[in-house]
JSON list of C-alpha atoms in Angstrom, two decimals:
[
{"chain": "A", "resi": 1, "resn": "MET", "atom": "CA", "xyz": [15.98, -8.48, -26.77]},
{"chain": "A", "resi": 2, "resn": "GLU", "atom": "CA", "xyz": [12.84, -7.52, -26.05]},
{"chain": "A", "resi": 3, "resn": "GLU", "atom": "CA", "xyz": [11.32, -10.89, -25.77]},
{"chain": "A", "resi": 4, "resn": "GLN", "atom": "CA", "xyz": [13.78, -12.06, -22.88]},
{"chain": "A", "resi": 5, "resn": "ALA", "atom": "CA", "xyz": [13.14, -8.83, -21.10]},
{"chain": "A", "resi": 6, "resn": "LEU", "atom": "CA", "xyz": [9.55, -10.01, -21.13]},
{"chain": "A", "resi": 7, "resn": "LEU", "atom": "CA", "xyz": [10.30, -13.96, -20.77]},
{"chain": "A", "resi": 8, "resn": "ASP", "atom": "CA", "xyz": [11.72, -12.48, -17.55]},
{"chain": "A", "resi": 9, "resn": "ALA", "atom": "CA", "xyz": [9.29, -10.20, -16.54]},
{"chain": "A", "resi": 10, "resn": "TRP", "atom": "CA", "xyz": [7.44, -12.77, -16.70]},
{"chain": "A", "resi": 11, "resn": "TYR", "atom": "CA", "xyz": [9.43, -15.79, -14.75]},
{"chain": "A", "resi": 12, "resn": "ILE", "atom": "CA", "xyz": [9.80, -12.76, -12.02]},
{"chain": "A", "resi": 13, "resn": "ARG", "atom": "CA", "xyz": [5.92, -13.13, -11.96]},
{"chain": "A", "resi": 14, "resn": "LEU", "atom": "CA", "xyz": [5.02, -16.94, -12.08]},
{"chain": "A", "resi": 15, "resn": "PRO", "atom": "CA", "xyz": [6.10, -17.94, -8.33]},
{"chain": "A", "resi": 16, "resn": "ARG", "atom": "CA", "xyz": [3.48, -15.80, -6.94]},
{"chain": "A", "resi": 17, "resn": "TYR", "atom": "CA", "xyz": [1.31, -17.46, -8.97]},
{"chain": "A", "resi": 18, "resn": "VAL", "atom": "CA", "xyz": [2.27, -20.96, -8.82]},
{"chain": "A", "resi": 19, "resn": "LEU", "atom": "CA", "xyz": [1.05, -21.02, -4.86]},
{"chain": "A", "resi": 20, "resn": "ILE", "atom": "CA", "xyz": [-2.12, -19.61, -5.41]},
{"chain": "A", "resi": 21, "resn": "GLY", "atom": "CA", "xyz": [-2.92, -23.24, -8.26]},
{"chain": "A", "resi": 22, "resn": "ASP", "atom": "CA", "xyz": [-6.21, -23.97, -5.44]},
{"chain": "A", "resi": 23, "resn": "LEU", "atom": "CA", "xyz": [-8.04, -20.34, -6.02]},
{"chain": "A", "resi": 24, "resn": "ILE", "atom": "CA", "xyz": [-7.53, -20.01, -9.76]},
{"chain": "A", "resi": 25, "resn": "PRO", "atom": "CA", "xyz": [-10.39, -22.95, -11.07]},
{"chain": "A", "resi": 26, "resn": "ASN", "atom": "CA", "xyz": [-13.63, -21.34, -11.73]},
{"chain": "A", "resi": 27, "resn": "ARG", "atom": "CA", "xyz": [-12.73, -17.99, -11.14]},
{"chain": "A", "resi": 28, "resn": "ARG", "atom": "CA", "xyz": [-13.51, -14.94, -12.16]},
{"chain": "A", "resi": 29, "resn": "VAL", "atom": "CA", "xyz": [-9.68, -13.05, -11.85]},
{"chain": "A", "resi": 30, "resn": "LEU", "atom": "CA", "xyz": [-8.94, -9.63, -11.86]},
{"chain": "A", "resi": 31, "resn": "GLU", "atom": "CA", "xyz": [-5.31, -8.83, -12.39]},
{"chain": "A", "resi": 32, "resn": "VAL", "atom": "CA", "xyz": [-3.83, -5.49, -11.65]},
{"chain": "A", "resi": 33, "resn": "GLY", "atom": "CA", "xyz": [-1.61, -4.06, -13.92]},
{"chain": "A", "resi": 34, "resn": "CYS", "atom": "CA", "xyz": [-1.37, -7.15, -16.83]},
{"chain": "A", "resi": 35, "resn": "GLY", "atom": "CA", "xyz": [1.78, -5.78, -19.29]},
{"chain": "A", "resi": 36, "resn": "GLU", "atom": "CA", "xyz": [1.73, -8.37, -21.90]},
{"chain": "A", "resi": 37, "resn": "GLY", "atom": "CA", "xyz": [-0.85, -10.41, -21.26]},
{"chain": "A", "resi": 38, "resn": "ALA", "atom": "CA", "xyz": [1.11, -13.69, -20.00]},
{"chain": "A", "resi": 39, "resn": "ALA", "atom": "CA", "xyz": [-0.28, -13.99, -16.77]},
{"chain": "A", "resi": 40, "resn": "CYS", "atom": "CA", "xyz": [-4.18, -13.29, -17.83]},
{"chain": "A", "resi": 41, "resn": "ASN", "atom": "CA", "xyz": [-2.77, -17.08, -20.23]},
{"chain": "A", "resi": 42, "resn": "PHE", "atom": "CA", "xyz": [-1.23, -18.51, -17.87]},
{"chain": "A", "resi": 43, "resn": "LEU", "atom": "CA", "xyz": [-4.52, -17.99, -15.01]},
{"chain": "A", "resi": 44, "resn": "ALA", "atom": "CA", "xyz": [-7.06, -18.69, -18.12]},
{"chain": "A", "resi": 45, "resn": "ASP", "atom": "CA", "xyz": [-5.09, -22.24, -18.68]},
{"chain": "A", "resi": 46, "resn": "ARG", "atom": "CA", "xyz": [-5.14, -22.81, -14.76]},
{"chain": "A", "resi": 47, "resn": "GLY", "atom": "CA", "xyz": [-8.89, -23.32, -15.53]},
{"chain": "A", "resi": 48, "resn": "ALA", "atom": "CA", "xyz": [-9.94, -19.66, -14.53]},
{"chain": "A", "resi": 49, "resn": "ARG", "atom": "CA", "xyz": [-13.92, -19.28, -15.41]},
{"chain": "A", "resi": 50, "resn": "TYR", "atom": "CA", "xyz": [-12.81, -15.46, -17.23]},
{"chain": "A", "resi": 51, "resn": "VAL", "atom": "CA", "xyz": [-10.05, -13.34, -16.91]},
{"chain": "A", "resi": 52, "resn": "CYS", "atom": "CA", "xyz": [-9.72, -9.42, -17.45]},
{"chain": "A", "resi": 53, "resn": "GLY", "atom": "CA", "xyz": [-6.02, -7.97, -16.89]},
{"chain": "A", "resi": 54, "resn": "ILE", "atom": "CA", "xyz": [-5.88, -4.28, -16.71]},
{"chain": "A", "resi": 55, "resn": "ASP", "atom": "CA", "xyz": [-3.01, -1.60, -17.10]},
{"chain": "A", "resi": 56, "resn": "ALA", "atom": "CA", "xyz": [-2.58, 1.58, -17.82]},
{"chain": "A", "resi": 57, "resn": "SER", "atom": "CA", "xyz": [-0.27, 0.99, -20.67]},
{"chain": "A", "resi": 58, "resn": "VAL", "atom": "CA", "xyz": [-1.90, 1.59, -24.17]},
{"chain": "A", "resi": 59, "resn": "GLU", "atom": "CA", "xyz": [0.27, -0.28, -25.61]},
{"chain": "A", "resi": 60, "resn": "ALA", "atom": "CA", "xyz": [0.76, -3.26, -23.52]},
{"chain": "A", "resi": 61, "resn": "VAL", "atom": "CA", "xyz": [-2.67, -3.75, -23.85]},
{"chain": "A", "resi": 62, "resn": "GLU", "atom": "CA", "xyz": [-2.55, -4.13, -27.64]},
{"chain": "A", "resi": 63, "resn": "GLN", "atom": "CA", "xyz": [-0.11, -6.54, -27.24]},
{"chain": "A", "resi": 64, "resn": "ALA", "atom": "CA", "xyz": [-1.65, -8.28, -24.83]},
{"chain": "A", "resi": 65, "resn": "ARG", "atom": "CA", "xyz": [-4.87, -8.97, -27.26]},
{"chain": "A", "resi": 66, "resn": "ARG", "atom": "CA", "xyz": [-2.18, -10.00, -30.25]},
{"chain": "A", "resi": 67, "resn": "GLN", "atom": "CA", "xyz": [-0.32, -12.33, -27.94]},
{"chain": "A", "resi": 68, "resn": "HIS", "atom": "CA", "xyz": [-3.30, -13.71, -25.84]},
{"chain": "A", "resi": 69, "resn": "ARG", "atom": "CA", "xyz": [-6.44, -14.11, -28.47]},
{"chain": "A", "resi": 70, "resn": "ARG", "atom": "CA", "xyz": [-8.77, -16.58, -26.64]},
{"chain": "A", "resi": 71, "resn": "ALA", "atom": "CA", "xyz": [-12.83, -17.17, -25.48]},
{"chain": "A", "resi": 72, "resn": "GLY", "atom": "CA", "xyz": [-12.52, -15.94, -20.96]},
{"chain": "A", "resi": 73, "resn": "VAL", "atom": "CA", "xyz": [-10.01, -13.99, -21.70]},
{"chain": "A", "resi": 74, "resn": "GLU", "atom": "CA", "xyz": [-9.82, -10.16, -22.28]},
{"chain": "A", "resi": 75, "resn": "PHE", "atom": "CA", "xyz": [-7.75, -7.22, -21.95]},
{"chain": "A", "resi": 76, "resn": "ARG", "atom": "CA", "xyz": [-8.24, -3.71, -21.17]},
{"chain": "A", "resi": 77, "resn": "VAL", "atom": "CA", "xyz": [-6.44, 0.30, -20.88]},
{"chain": "A", "resi": 78, "resn": "MET", "atom": "CA", "xyz": [-7.77, 1.31, -17.34]},
{"chain": "A", "resi": 79, "resn": "GLU", "atom": "CA", "xyz": [-5.83, 3.58, -14.98]},
{"chain": "A", "resi": 80, "resn": "ARG", "atom": "CA", "xyz": [-6.07, 2.46, -11.44]},
{"chain": "A", "resi": 81, "resn": "GLY", "atom": "CA", "xyz": [-7.42, 5.39, -9.34]},
{"chain": "A", "resi": 82, "resn": "ARG", "atom": "CA", "xyz": [-11.10, 4.83, -11.21]},
{"chain": "A", "resi": 83, "resn": "LEU", "atom": "CA", "xyz": [-11.92, 0.61, -12.37]},
{"chain": "A", "resi": 84, "resn": "GLU", "atom": "CA", "xyz": [-14.42, 0.64, -14.36]},
{"chain": "A", "resi": 85, "resn": "LEU", "atom": "CA", "xyz": [-16.04, -2.52, -14.21]},
{"chain": "A", "resi": 86, "resn": "ASP", "atom": "CA", "xyz": [-19.04, -3.61, -11.76]},
{"chain": "A", "resi": 87, "resn": "ASP", "atom": "CA", "xyz": [-18.95, -4.26, -8.21]},
{"chain": "A", "resi": 88, "resn": "ALA", "atom": "CA", "xyz": [-18.62, -7.57, -6.59]},
{"chain": "A", "resi": 89, "resn": "SER", "atom": "CA", "xyz": [-17.58, -8.37, -9.65]},
{"chain": "A", "resi": 90, "resn": "PHE", "atom": "CA", "xyz": [-14.12, -10.78, -9.47]},
{"chain": "A", "resi": 91, "resn": "ASP", "atom": "CA", "xyz": [-13.92, -13.93, -6.71]},
{"chain": "A", "resi": 92, "resn": "LEU", "atom": "CA", "xyz": [-9.96, -13.11, -6.90]},
{"chain": "A", "resi": 93, "resn": "VAL", "atom": "CA", "xyz": [-7.59, -9.84, -7.42]},
{"chain": "A", "resi": 94, "resn": "LEU", "atom": "CA", "xyz": [-4.25, -10.26, -8.26]},
{"chain": "A", "resi": 95, "resn": "VAL", "atom": "CA", "xyz": [-1.82, -6.85, -7.81]},
{"chain": "A", "resi": 96, "resn": "PRO", "atom": "CA", "xyz": [1.65, -9.21, -9.06]},
{"chain": "A", "resi": 97, "resn": "GLU", "atom": "CA", "xyz": [3.61, -5.62, -8.85]},
{"chain": "A", "resi": 98, "resn": "GLY", "atom": "CA", "xyz": [1.72, -4.18, -5.33]},
{"chain": "A", "resi": 99, "resn": "ALA", "atom": "CA", "xyz": [4.52, -1.73, -3.89]},
{"chain": "A", "resi": 100, "resn": "GLU", "atom": "CA", "xyz": [2.47, 1.61, -4.75]},
{"chain": "A", "resi": 101, "resn": "VAL", "atom": "CA", "xyz": [-0.98, -0.33, -4.13]},
{"chain": "A", "resi": 102, "resn": "VAL", "atom": "CA", "xyz": [-0.27, -0.86, -0.26]},
{"chain": "A", "resi": 103, "resn": "PRO", "atom": "CA", "xyz": [-0.52, 2.97, 0.85]},
{"chain": "A", "resi": 104, "resn": "ASP", "atom": "CA", "xyz": [-3.36, 3.93, -1.98]},
{"chain": "A", "resi": 105, "resn": "ASP", "atom": "CA", "xyz": [-6.27, 3.88, 0.41]},
{"chain": "A", "resi": 106, "resn": "GLY", "atom": "CA", "xyz": [-8.74, 4.68, -3.29]},
{"chain": "A", "resi": 107, "resn": "LEU", "atom": "CA", "xyz": [-7.22, 2.37, -5.31]},
{"chain": "A", "resi": 108, "resn": "LEU", "atom": "CA", "xyz": [-7.69, -0.70, -2.21]},
{"chain": "A", "resi": 109, "resn": "ASP", "atom": "CA", "xyz": [-11.24, 0.69, -2.52]},
{"chain": "A", "resi": 110, "resn": "GLU", "atom": "CA", "xyz": [-11.41, 0.33, -5.63]},
{"chain": "A", "resi": 111, "resn": "LEU", "atom": "CA", "xyz": [-10.10, -3.68, -5.21]},
{"chain": "A", "resi": 112, "resn": "ARG", "atom": "CA", "xyz": [-12.60, -4.25, -2.43]},
{"chain": "A", "resi": 113, "resn": "ARG", "atom": "CA", "xyz": [-15.65, -2.67, -4.48]},
{"chain": "A", "resi": 114, "resn": "VAL", "atom": "CA", "xyz": [-14.54, -4.72, -7.44]},
{"chain": "A", "resi": 115, "resn": "LEU", "atom": "CA", "xyz": [-14.36, -8.44, -4.84]},
{"chain": "A", "resi": 116, "resn": "ARG", "atom": "CA", "xyz": [-17.00, -10.22, -4.27]},
{"chain": "A", "resi": 117, "resn": "ARG", "atom": "CA", "xyz": [-18.24, -10.87, -0.67]},
{"chain": "A", "resi": 118, "resn": "ASP", "atom": "CA", "xyz": [-16.38, -14.18, -0.02]},
{"chain": "A", "resi": 119, "resn": "GLY", "atom": "CA", "xyz": [-13.54, -13.15, -2.85]},
{"chain": "A", "resi": 120, "resn": "HIS", "atom": "CA", "xyz": [-9.18, -13.03, -2.57]},
{"chain": "A", "resi": 121, "resn": "LEU", "atom": "CA", "xyz": [-6.91, -9.74, -3.06]},
{"chain": "A", "resi": 122, "resn": "LEU", "atom": "CA", "xyz": [-3.57, -10.76, -3.24]},
{"chain": "A", "resi": 123, "resn": "ILE", "atom": "CA", "xyz": [-0.95, -8.15, -3.62]},
{"chain": "A", "resi": 124, "resn": "ALA", "atom": "CA", "xyz": [2.22, -9.00, -4.09]},
{"chain": "A", "resi": 125, "resn": "VAL", "atom": "CA", "xyz": [4.84, -6.44, -2.55]},
{"chain": "A", "resi": 126, "resn": "PRO", "atom": "CA", "xyz": [8.32, -6.68, -2.03]},
{"chain": "A", "resi": 127, "resn": "ASN", "atom": "CA", "xyz": [10.32, -8.05, 0.78]},
{"chain": "A", "resi": 128, "resn": "GLY", "atom": "CA", "xyz": [13.82, -6.55, 2.00]},
{"chain": "A", "resi": 129, "resn": "ASP", "atom": "CA", "xyz": [14.06, -9.56, 4.44]},
{"chain": "A", "resi": 130, "resn": "ARG", "atom": "CA", "xyz": [15.14, -11.99, 0.85]},
{"chain": "A", "resi": 131, "resn": "SER", "atom": "CA", "xyz": [17.63, -11.57, -1.20]},
{"chain": "A", "resi": 132, "resn": "VAL", "atom": "CA", "xyz": [16.19, -13.51, -3.98]},
{"chain": "A", "resi": 133, "resn": "ARG", "atom": "CA", "xyz": [14.67, -11.08, -6.43]},
{"chain": "A", "resi": 134, "resn": "VAL", "atom": "CA", "xyz": [11.65, -12.82, -6.83]},
{"chain": "A", "resi": 135, "resn": "MET", "atom": "CA", "xyz": [10.19, -13.59, -3.52]},
{"chain": "A", "resi": 136, "resn": "SER", "atom": "CA", "xyz": [7.36, -11.70, -2.20]},
{"chain": "A", "resi": 137, "resn": "LYS", "atom": "CA", "xyz": [5.04, -11.15, 0.56]},
{"chain": "A", "resi": 138, "resn": "THR", "atom": "CA", "xyz": [1.72, -11.89, -0.27]},
{"chain": "A", "resi": 139, "resn": "VAL", "atom": "CA", "xyz": [-0.86, -10.68, 1.31]},
{"chain": "A", "resi": 140, "resn": "CYS", "atom": "CA", "xyz": [-3.99, -12.00, 1.73]},
{"chain": "A", "resi": 141, "resn": "SER", "atom": "CA", "xyz": [-7.53, -10.41, 2.52]},
{"chain": "A", "resi": 142, "resn": "THR", "atom": "CA", "xyz": [-11.42, -10.25, 2.97]},
{"chain": "A", "resi": 143, "resn": "TRP", "atom": "CA", "xyz": [-12.97, -7.86, 4.80]},
{"chain": "A", "resi": 144, "resn": "ALA", "atom": "CA", "xyz": [-15.54, -7.56, 7.14]},
{"chain": "A", "resi": 145, "resn": "SER", "atom": "CA", "xyz": [-19.02, -8.03, 6.37]},
{"chain": "A", "resi": 146, "resn": "SER", "atom": "CA", "xyz": [-19.41, -3.89, 7.42]},
{"chain": "A", "resi": 147, "resn": "THR", "atom": "CA", "xyz": [-19.47, -3.50, 3.29]}
]
């Protein structure tokens, strides 16, 4: 039953990533809230040069490390408030469950800090205008050169 719940959760997230396929190849990708790592594995399969999945759950990260052990994919336990990652180290930052992120200026500042100047930030949030649960509103942003 737990395996089915994980599969269901992955299929809810999958459409968001299928739509950004052209942004993935040869990129350094950060996924915030990676859970047990299925999406990170998908990103690596689609040609990401390096994928770092972070999650606050020790158990989820340990499971991700067991299930998706491969070159170029790393999982870290990390709270979202302070990302222990180098400045400008990612081409693509993905937040697939971003409802809590949008109002959190501190986290948005951190995501901006780790994103390369010409990078892409995608935050998916629930869309109340749609009756289908898997629909999402994707927010793409690049910041002005004032940083």
